[in-house]
mmCIF file of C-alpha atoms in Angstrom:
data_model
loop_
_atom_site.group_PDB
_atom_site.id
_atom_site.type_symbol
_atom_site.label_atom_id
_atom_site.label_comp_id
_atom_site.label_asym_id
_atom_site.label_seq_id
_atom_site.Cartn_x
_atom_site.Cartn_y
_atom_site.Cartn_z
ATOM 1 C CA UNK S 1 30.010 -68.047 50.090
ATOM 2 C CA UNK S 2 29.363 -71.455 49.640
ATOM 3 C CA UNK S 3 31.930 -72.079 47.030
ATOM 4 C CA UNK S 4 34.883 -70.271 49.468
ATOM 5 C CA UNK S 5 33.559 -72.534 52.118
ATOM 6 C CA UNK S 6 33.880 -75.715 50.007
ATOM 7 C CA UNK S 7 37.253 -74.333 48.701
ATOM 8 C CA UNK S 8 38.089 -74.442 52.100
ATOM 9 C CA UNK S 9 37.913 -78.102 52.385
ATOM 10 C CA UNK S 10 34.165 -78.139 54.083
ATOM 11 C CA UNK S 11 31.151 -79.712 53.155
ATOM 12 C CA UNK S 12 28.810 -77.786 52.439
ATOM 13 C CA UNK S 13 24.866 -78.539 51.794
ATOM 14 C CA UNK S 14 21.883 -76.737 50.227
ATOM 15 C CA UNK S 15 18.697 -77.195 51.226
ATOM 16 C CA UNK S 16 16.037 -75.690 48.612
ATOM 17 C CA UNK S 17 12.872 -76.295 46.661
ATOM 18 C CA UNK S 18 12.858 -78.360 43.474
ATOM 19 C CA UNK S 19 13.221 -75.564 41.380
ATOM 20 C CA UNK S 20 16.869 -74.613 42.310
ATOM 21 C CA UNK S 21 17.886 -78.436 42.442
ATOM 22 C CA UNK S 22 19.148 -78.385 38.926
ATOM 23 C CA UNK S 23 21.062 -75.056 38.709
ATOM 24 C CA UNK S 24 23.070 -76.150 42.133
ATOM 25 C CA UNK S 25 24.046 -79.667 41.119
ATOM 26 C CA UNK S 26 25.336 -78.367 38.143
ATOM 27 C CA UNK S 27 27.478 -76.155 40.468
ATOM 28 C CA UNK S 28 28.579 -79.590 41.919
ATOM 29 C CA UNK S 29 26.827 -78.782 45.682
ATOM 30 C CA UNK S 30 25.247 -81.072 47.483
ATOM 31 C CA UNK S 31 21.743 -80.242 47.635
ATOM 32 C CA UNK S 32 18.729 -81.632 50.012
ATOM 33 C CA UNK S 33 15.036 -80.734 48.920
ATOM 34 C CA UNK S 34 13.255 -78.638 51.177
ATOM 35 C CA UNK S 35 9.614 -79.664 49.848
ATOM 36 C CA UNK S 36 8.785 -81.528 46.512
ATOM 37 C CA UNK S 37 7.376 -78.308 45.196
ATOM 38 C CA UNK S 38 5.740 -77.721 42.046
ATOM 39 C CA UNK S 39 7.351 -80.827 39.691
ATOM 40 C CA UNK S 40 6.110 -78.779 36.813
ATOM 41 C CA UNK S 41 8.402 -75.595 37.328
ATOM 42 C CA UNK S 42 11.527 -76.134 35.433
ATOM 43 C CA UNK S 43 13.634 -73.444 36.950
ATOM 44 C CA UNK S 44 13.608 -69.585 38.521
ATOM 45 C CA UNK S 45 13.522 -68.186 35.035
ATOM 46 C CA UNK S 46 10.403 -69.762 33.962
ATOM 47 C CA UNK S 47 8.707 -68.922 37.687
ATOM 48 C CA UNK S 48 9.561 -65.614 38.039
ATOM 49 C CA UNK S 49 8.524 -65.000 34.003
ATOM 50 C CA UNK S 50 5.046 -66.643 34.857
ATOM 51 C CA UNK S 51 4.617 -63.822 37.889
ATOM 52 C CA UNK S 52 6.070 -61.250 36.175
ATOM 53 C CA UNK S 53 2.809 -62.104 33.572
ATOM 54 C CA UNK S 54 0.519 -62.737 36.154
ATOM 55 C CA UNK S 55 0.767 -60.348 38.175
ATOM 56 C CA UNK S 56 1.489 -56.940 35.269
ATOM 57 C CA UNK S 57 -1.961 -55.344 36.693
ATOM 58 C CA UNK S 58 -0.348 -55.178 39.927
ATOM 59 C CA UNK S 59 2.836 -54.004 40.135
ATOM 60 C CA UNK S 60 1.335 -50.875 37.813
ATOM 61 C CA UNK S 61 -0.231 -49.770 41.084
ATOM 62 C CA UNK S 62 1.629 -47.239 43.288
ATOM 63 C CA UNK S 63 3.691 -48.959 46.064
ATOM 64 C CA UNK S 64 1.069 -48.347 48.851
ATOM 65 C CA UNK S 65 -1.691 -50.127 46.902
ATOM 66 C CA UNK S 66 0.694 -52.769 45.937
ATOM 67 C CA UNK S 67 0.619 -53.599 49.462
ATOM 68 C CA UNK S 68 -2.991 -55.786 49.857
ATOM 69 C CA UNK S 69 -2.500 -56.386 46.192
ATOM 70 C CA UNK S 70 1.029 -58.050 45.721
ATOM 71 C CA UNK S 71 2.922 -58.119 49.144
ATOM 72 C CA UNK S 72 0.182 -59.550 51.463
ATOM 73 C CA UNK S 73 -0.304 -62.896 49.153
ATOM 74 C CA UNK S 74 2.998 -63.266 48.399
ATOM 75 C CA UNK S 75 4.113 -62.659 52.195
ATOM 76 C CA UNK S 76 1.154 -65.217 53.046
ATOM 77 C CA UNK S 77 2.832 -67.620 50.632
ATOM 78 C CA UNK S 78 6.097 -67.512 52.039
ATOM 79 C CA UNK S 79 4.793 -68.685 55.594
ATOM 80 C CA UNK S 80 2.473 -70.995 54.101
ATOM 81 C CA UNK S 81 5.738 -72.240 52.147
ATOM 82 C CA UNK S 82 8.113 -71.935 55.797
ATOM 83 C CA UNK S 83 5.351 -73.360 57.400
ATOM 84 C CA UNK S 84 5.387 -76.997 55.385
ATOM 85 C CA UNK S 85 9.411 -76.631 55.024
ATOM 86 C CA UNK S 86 9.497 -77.325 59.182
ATOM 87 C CA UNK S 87 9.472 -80.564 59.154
ATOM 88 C CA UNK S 88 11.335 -81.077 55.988
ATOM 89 C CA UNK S 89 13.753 -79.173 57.794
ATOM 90 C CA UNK S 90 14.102 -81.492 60.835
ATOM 91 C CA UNK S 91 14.895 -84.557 58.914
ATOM 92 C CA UNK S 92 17.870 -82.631 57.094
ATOM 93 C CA UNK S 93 19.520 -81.690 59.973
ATOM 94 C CA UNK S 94 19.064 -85.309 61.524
ATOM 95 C CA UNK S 95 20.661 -86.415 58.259
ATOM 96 C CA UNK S 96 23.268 -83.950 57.264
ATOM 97 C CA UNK S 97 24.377 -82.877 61.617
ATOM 98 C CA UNK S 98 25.920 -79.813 60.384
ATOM 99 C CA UNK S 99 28.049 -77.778 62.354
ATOM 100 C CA UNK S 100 27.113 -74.206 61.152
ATOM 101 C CA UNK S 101 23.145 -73.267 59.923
ATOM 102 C CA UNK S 102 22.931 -70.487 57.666
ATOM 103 C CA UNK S 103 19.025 -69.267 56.642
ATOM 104 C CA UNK S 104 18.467 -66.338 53.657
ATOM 105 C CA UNK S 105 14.719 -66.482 53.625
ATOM 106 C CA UNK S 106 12.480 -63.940 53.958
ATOM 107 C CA UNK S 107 10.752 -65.642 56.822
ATOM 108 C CA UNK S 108 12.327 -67.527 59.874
ATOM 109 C CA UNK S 109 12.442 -71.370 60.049
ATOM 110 C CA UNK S 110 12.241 -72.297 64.155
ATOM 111 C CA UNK S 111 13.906 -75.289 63.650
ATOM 112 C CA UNK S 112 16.565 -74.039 62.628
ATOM 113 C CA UNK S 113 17.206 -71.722 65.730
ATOM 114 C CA UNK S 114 16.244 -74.126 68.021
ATOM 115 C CA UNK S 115 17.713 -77.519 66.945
ATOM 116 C CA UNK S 116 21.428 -76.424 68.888
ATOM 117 C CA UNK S 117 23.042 -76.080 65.908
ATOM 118 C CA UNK S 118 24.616 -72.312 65.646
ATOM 119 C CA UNK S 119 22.694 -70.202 63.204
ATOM 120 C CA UNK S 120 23.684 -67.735 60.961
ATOM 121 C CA UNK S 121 21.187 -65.212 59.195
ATOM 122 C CA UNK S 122 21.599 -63.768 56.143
ATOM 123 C CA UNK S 123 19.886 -60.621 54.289
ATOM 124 C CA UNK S 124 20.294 -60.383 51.038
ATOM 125 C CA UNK S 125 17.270 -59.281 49.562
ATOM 126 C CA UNK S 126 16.067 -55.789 50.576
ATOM 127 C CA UNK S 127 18.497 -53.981 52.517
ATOM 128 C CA UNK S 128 15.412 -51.961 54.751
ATOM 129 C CA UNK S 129 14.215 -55.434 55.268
ATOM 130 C CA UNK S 130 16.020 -54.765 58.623
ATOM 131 C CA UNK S 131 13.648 -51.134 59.018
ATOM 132 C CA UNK S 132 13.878 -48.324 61.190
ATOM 133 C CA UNK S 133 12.188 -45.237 62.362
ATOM 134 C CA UNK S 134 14.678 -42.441 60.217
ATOM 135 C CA UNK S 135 14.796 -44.933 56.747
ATOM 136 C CA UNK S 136 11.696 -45.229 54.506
ATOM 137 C CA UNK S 137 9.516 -48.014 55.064
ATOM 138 C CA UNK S 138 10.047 -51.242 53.239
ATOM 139 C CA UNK S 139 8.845 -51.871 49.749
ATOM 140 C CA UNK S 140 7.092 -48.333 49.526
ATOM 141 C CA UNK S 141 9.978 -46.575 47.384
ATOM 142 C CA UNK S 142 9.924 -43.363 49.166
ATOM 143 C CA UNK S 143 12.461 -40.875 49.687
ATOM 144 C CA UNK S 144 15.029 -40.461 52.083
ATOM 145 C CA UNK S 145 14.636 -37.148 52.754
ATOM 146 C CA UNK S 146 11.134 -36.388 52.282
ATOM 147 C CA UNK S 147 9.346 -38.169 55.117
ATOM 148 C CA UNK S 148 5.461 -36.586 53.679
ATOM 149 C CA UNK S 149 4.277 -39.992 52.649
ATOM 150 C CA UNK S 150 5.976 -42.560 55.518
ATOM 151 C CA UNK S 151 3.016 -42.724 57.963
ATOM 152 C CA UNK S 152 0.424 -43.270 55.370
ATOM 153 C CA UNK S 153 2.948 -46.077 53.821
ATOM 154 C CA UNK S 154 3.582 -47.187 57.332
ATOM 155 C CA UNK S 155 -0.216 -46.971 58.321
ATOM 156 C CA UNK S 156 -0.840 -49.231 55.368
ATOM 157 C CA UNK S 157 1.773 -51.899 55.936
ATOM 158 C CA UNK S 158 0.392 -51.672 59.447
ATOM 159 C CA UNK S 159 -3.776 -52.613 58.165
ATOM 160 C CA UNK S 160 -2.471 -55.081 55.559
ATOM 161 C CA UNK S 161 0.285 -57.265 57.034
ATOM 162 C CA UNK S 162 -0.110 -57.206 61.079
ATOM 163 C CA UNK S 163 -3.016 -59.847 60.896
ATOM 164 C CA UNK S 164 -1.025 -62.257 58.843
ATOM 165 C CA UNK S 165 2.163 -61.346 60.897
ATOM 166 C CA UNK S 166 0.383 -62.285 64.423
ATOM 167 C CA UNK S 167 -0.434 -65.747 63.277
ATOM 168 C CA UNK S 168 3.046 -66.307 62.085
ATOM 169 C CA UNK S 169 4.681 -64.822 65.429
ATOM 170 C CA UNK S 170 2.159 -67.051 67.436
ATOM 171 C CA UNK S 171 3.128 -70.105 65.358
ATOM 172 C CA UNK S 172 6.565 -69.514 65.846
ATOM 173 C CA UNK S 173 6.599 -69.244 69.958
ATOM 174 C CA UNK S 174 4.572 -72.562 69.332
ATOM 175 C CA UNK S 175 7.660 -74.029 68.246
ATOM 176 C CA UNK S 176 9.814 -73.101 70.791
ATOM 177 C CA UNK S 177 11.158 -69.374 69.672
ATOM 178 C CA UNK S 178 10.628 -65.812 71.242
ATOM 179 C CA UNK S 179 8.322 -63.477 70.230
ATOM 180 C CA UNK S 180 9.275 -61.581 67.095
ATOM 181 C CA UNK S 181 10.157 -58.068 66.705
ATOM 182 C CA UNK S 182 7.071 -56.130 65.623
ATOM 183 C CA UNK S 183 6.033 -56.301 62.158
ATOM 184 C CA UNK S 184 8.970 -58.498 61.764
ATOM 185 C CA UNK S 185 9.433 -61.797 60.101
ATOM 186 C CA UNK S 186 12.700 -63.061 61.176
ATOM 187 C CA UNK S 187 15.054 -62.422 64.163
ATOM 188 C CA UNK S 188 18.752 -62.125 64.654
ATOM 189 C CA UNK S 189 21.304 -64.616 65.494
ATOM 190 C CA UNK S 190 23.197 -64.435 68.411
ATOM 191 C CA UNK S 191 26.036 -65.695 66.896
ATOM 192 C CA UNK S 192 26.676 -63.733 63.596
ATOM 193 C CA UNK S 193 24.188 -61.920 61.149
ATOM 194 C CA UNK S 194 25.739 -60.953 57.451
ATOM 195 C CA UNK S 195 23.814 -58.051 56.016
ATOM 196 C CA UNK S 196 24.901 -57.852 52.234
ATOM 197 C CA UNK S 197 24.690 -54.513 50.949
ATOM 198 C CA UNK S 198 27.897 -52.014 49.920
ATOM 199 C CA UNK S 199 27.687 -49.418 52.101
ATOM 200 C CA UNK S 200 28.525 -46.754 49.976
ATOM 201 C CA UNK S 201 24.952 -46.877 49.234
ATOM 202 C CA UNK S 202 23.824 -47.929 52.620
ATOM 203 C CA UNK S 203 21.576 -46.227 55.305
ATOM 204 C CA UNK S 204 23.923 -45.997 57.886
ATOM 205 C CA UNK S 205 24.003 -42.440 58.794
ATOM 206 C CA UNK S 206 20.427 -42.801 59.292
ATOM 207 C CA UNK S 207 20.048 -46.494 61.000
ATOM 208 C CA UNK S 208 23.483 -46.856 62.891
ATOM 209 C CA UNK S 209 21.968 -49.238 64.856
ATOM 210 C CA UNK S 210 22.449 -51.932 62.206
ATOM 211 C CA UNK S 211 24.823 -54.205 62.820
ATOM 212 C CA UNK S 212 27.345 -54.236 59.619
ATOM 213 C CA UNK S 213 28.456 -56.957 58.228
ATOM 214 C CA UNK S 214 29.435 -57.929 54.959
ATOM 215 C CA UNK S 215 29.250 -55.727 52.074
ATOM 216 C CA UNK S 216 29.642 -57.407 49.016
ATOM 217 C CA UNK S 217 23.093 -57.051 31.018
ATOM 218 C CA UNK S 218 21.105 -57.401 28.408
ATOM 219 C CA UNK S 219 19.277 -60.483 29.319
ATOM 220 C CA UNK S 220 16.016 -61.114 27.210
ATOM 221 C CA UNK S 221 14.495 -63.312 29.734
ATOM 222 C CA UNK S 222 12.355 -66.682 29.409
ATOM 223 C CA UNK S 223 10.244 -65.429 26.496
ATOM 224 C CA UNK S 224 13.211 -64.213 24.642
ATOM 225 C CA UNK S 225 12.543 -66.574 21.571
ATOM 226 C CA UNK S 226 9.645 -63.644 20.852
ATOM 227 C CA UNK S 227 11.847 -60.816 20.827
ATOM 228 C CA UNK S 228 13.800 -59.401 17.848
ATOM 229 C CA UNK S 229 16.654 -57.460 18.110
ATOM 230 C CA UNK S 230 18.010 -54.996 16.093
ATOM 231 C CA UNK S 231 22.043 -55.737 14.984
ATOM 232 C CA UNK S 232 23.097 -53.138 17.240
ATOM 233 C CA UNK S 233 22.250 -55.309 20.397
ATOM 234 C CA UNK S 234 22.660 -58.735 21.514
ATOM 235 C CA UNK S 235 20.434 -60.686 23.855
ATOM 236 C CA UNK S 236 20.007 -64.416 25.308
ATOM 237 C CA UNK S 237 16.934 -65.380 27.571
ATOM 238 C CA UNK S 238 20.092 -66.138 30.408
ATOM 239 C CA UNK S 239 23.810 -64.653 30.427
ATOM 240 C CA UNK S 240 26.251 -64.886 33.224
ATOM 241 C CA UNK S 241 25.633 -60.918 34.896
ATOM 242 C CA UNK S 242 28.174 -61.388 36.531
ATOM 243 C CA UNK S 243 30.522 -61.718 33.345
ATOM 244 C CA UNK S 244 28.739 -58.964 31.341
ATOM 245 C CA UNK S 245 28.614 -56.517 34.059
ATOM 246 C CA UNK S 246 32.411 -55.548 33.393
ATOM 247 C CA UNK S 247 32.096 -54.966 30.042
ATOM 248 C CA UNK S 248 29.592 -52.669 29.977
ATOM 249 C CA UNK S 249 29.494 -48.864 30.582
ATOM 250 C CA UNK S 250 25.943 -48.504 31.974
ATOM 251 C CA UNK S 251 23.208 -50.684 33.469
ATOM 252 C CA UNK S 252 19.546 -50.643 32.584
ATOM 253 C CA UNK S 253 17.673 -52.873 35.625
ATOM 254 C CA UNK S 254 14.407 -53.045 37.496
ATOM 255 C CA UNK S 255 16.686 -53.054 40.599
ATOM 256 C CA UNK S 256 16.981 -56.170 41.795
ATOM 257 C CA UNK S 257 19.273 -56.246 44.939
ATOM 258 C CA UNK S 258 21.141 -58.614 43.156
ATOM 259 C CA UNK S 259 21.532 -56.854 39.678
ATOM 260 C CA UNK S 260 22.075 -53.251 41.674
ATOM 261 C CA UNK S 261 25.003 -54.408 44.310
ATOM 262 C CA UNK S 262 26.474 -56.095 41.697
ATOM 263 C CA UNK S 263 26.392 -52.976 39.424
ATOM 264 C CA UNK S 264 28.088 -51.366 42.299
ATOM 265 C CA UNK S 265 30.410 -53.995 42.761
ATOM 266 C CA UNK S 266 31.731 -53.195 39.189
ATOM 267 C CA UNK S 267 31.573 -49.292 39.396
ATOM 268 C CA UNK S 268 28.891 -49.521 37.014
ATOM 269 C CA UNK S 269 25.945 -46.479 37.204
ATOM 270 C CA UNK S 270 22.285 -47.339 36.928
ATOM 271 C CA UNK S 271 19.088 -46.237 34.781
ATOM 272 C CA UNK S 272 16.074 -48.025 37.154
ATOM 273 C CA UNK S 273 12.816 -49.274 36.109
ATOM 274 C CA UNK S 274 11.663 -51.122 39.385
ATOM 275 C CA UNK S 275 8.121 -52.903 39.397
ATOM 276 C CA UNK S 276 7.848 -54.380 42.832
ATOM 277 C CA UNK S 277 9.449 -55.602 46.015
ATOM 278 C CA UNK S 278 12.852 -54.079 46.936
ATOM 279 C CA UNK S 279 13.072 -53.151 43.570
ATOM 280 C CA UNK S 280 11.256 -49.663 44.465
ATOM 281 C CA UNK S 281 13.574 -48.968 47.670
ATOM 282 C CA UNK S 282 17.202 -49.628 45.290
ATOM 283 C CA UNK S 283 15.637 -47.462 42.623
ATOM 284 C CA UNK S 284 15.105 -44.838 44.865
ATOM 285 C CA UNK S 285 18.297 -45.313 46.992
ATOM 286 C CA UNK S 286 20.412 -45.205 43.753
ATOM 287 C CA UNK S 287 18.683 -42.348 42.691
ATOM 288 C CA UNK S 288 19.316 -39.977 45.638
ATOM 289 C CA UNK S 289 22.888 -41.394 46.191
ATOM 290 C CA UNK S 290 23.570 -40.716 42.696
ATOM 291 C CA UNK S 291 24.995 -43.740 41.618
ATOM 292 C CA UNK S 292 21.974 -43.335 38.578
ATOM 293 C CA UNK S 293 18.452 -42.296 37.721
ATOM 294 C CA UNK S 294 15.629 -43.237 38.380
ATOM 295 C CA UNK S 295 12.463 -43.160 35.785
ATOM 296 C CA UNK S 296 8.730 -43.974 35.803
ATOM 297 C CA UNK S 297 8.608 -47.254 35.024
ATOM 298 C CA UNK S 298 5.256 -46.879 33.136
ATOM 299 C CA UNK S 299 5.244 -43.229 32.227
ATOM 300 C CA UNK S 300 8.926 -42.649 31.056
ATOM 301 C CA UNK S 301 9.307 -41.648 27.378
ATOM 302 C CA UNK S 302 11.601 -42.832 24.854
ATOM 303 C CA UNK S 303 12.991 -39.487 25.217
ATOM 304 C CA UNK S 304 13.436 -39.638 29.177
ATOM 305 C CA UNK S 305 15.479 -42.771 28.719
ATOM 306 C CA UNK S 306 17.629 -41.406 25.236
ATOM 307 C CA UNK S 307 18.533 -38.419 28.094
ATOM 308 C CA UNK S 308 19.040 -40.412 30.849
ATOM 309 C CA UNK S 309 21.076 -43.157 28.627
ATOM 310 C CA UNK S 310 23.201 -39.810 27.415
ATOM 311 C CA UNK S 311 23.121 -38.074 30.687
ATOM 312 C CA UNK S 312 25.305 -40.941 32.642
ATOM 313 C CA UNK S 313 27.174 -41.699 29.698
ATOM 314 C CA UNK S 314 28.878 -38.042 29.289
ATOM 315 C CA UNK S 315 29.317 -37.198 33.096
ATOM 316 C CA UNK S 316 32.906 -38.544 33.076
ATOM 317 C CA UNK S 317 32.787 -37.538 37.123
ATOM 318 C CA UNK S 318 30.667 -39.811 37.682
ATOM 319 C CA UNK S 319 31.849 -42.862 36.257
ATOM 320 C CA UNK S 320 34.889 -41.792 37.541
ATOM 321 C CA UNK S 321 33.188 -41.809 41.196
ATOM 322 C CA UNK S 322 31.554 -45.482 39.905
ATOM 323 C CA UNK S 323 34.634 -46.773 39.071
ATOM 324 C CA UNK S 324 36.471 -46.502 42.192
ATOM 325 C CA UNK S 325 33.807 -47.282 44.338
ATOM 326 C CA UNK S 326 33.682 -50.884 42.496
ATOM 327 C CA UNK S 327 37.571 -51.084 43.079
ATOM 328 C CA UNK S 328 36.714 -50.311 47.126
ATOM 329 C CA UNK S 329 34.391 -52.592 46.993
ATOM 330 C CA UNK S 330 36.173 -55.396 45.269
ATOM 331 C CA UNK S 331 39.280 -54.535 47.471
ATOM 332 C CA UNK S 332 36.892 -55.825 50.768
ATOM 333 C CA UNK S 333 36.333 -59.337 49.099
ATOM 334 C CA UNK S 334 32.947 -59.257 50.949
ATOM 335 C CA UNK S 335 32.352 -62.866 50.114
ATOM 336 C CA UNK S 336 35.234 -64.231 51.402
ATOM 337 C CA UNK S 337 34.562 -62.222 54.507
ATOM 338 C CA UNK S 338 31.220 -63.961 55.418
ATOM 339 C CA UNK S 339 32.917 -67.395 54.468
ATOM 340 C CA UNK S 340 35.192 -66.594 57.135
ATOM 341 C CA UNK S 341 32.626 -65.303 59.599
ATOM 342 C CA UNK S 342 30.523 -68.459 59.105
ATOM 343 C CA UNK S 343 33.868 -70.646 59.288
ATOM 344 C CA UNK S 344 34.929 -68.691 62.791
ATOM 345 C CA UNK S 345 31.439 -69.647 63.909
ATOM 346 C CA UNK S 346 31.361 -73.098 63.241
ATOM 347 C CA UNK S 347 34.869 -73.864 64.472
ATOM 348 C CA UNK S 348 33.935 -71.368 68.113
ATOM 349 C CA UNK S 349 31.113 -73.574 68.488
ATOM 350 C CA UNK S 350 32.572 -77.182 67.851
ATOM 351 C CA UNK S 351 31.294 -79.440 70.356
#
């Protein structure tokens, strides 16, 4: 989005911790730091490898128990994190005067909806980040259709997270917003919100509430110097998904909302291995769409995933079906449509 808007002649500014400083100057953006961050974390690679490690106990755990032991800390980190970003914040926008504010965090930043300047949210991450009371509750994996383990889930989201989330809801009215929706940690924009997620695979016949908007490889990872490959495959600790994605026929992730829409994107169907986060929901959403199958990430057998692999590769429907859901999808140019919502913003709002 930020690359249509520039091609479109308008400035456009980042503002993000030190670790993405280097990959978005390379991109040639113009980038403000949020915090000075960690100095010693070279880039997202190397701090989401360093979780991944930390944290393996964890995300072994079913979803519900990976609630007090993963979601809660990393939840309380975020607003710790949003919390010191404030006033950061304030001095950007005194420098940079934009015309258009656009936030993709999974916590809201007051200043930025109450500084005048129009605001735009984005979701990105988890599509049942926005939730609702006929889809399965977020992070827990669950089913559509079998609602036997939602309460529990819900329940235990409930215990874990609503302490944490009345601090943050007080400390927000402190600086000048409304009360958040329940359980929530951001609210909408009155003046557009961009909810990226195709929606052949959305909820919508179960949420219509939501208000649509924009539907938009082997990689061996940081520690990829200490794995050997045999000749038949090929592997780099970071490749350009977005390049390799076409030229494969099938897609082994741990479903990532940005490694699963852009599978879709391509008409590309899915094996899933998720281990935390929205990673469980995709999985599970892919799965009962049918766009791929889902295994036990720590259970499956090297026969589950030789059938599996088979399986998707064979059912010429299918890939078929995958194939010309990518070209619908490409055919919207879903990027290009949020540039131009957040361009018709900025230029309805010019003072």
């Amino acid at each position: 989005m930020g690359d249509v808007l520039r091609r479109h002649g308008h400035r456009v500014v980042i503002a993000v911790d030190r670790m993405w400083q280097e990959k978005l100057t390379s991109l040639g953006f113009e980038v403000y730091l949020t915090d000075l961050g960690d100095p010693t974390i070279q880039n997202p690679g190397e701090y989401w490898a360093n979780f991944a490690r930390d944290t393996l106990s964890k995300v072994r755990q079913p979803t519900i128990m990976q609630l007090e032991a993963l979601v809660n800390p990393a939840i309380h980190a975020v607003i710790e994190e949003t919390k010191r970003y404030q006033q950061q914040m304030r001095l950007i926008l005194d420098q940079v005067q934009p015309n258009v504010v656009i936030q993709d965090n999974a916590a809201c930043l007051p200043i930025l909806l109450t500084n005048g300047v129009p605001f735009v949210r984005v979701v990105s991450c988890n599509p049942l980040e926005i939730p609702g009371p006929n889809v399965p509750p977020t992070f827990s994996g669950l089913p559509q259709d079998d609602h036997s383990e939602w309460d529990q889930f819900r329940n235990e989201y409930e215990r874990v997270i609503r302490p944490m989330w009345e601090d943050f809801n007080s400390w927000v009215q402190q600086h000048g917003l409304p009360p958040l929706p329940d359980l929530q940690f951001n609210c909408e924009s009155k003046y557009a919100n961009i909810y990226i997620y195709p929606q052949e695979a959305d909820y919508t016949e179960n949420r219509p509430s939501v208000r649509r908007g924009i539907e938009s490889t082997p990689v061996k990872g940081l520690y990829g110097d200490q794995l050997k490959l045999p000749n038949t495959m090929y592997g780099e600790a970071n490749l350009p998904q977005t390049k390799v994605l076409p030229l494969v026929d099938l897609v082994i992730t741990h479903g990532g909302n940005n490694t699963v829409t852009e599978s879709l994107h391509f008409g590309k169907p899915m094996i899933l291995l998720p281990i935390c986060w929205d990673q469980h929901d995709n999985a599970q959403r892919m799965h009962e769409k049918g766009f791929g199958v889902r295994l036990d990430t720590y259970q499956f057998t090297d026969e589950d995933l030789l059938v599996a692999v088979d399986t998707l590769l064979k059912d010429t429907a299918l890939r078929d079906r995958m194939a010309l859901l990518g070209e619908q999808i490409r055919g919207r140019d879903g990027v290009r449509l949020a540039a131009d919502i957040i361009e018709r913003v900025g230029y309805e709002n010019l003072i």
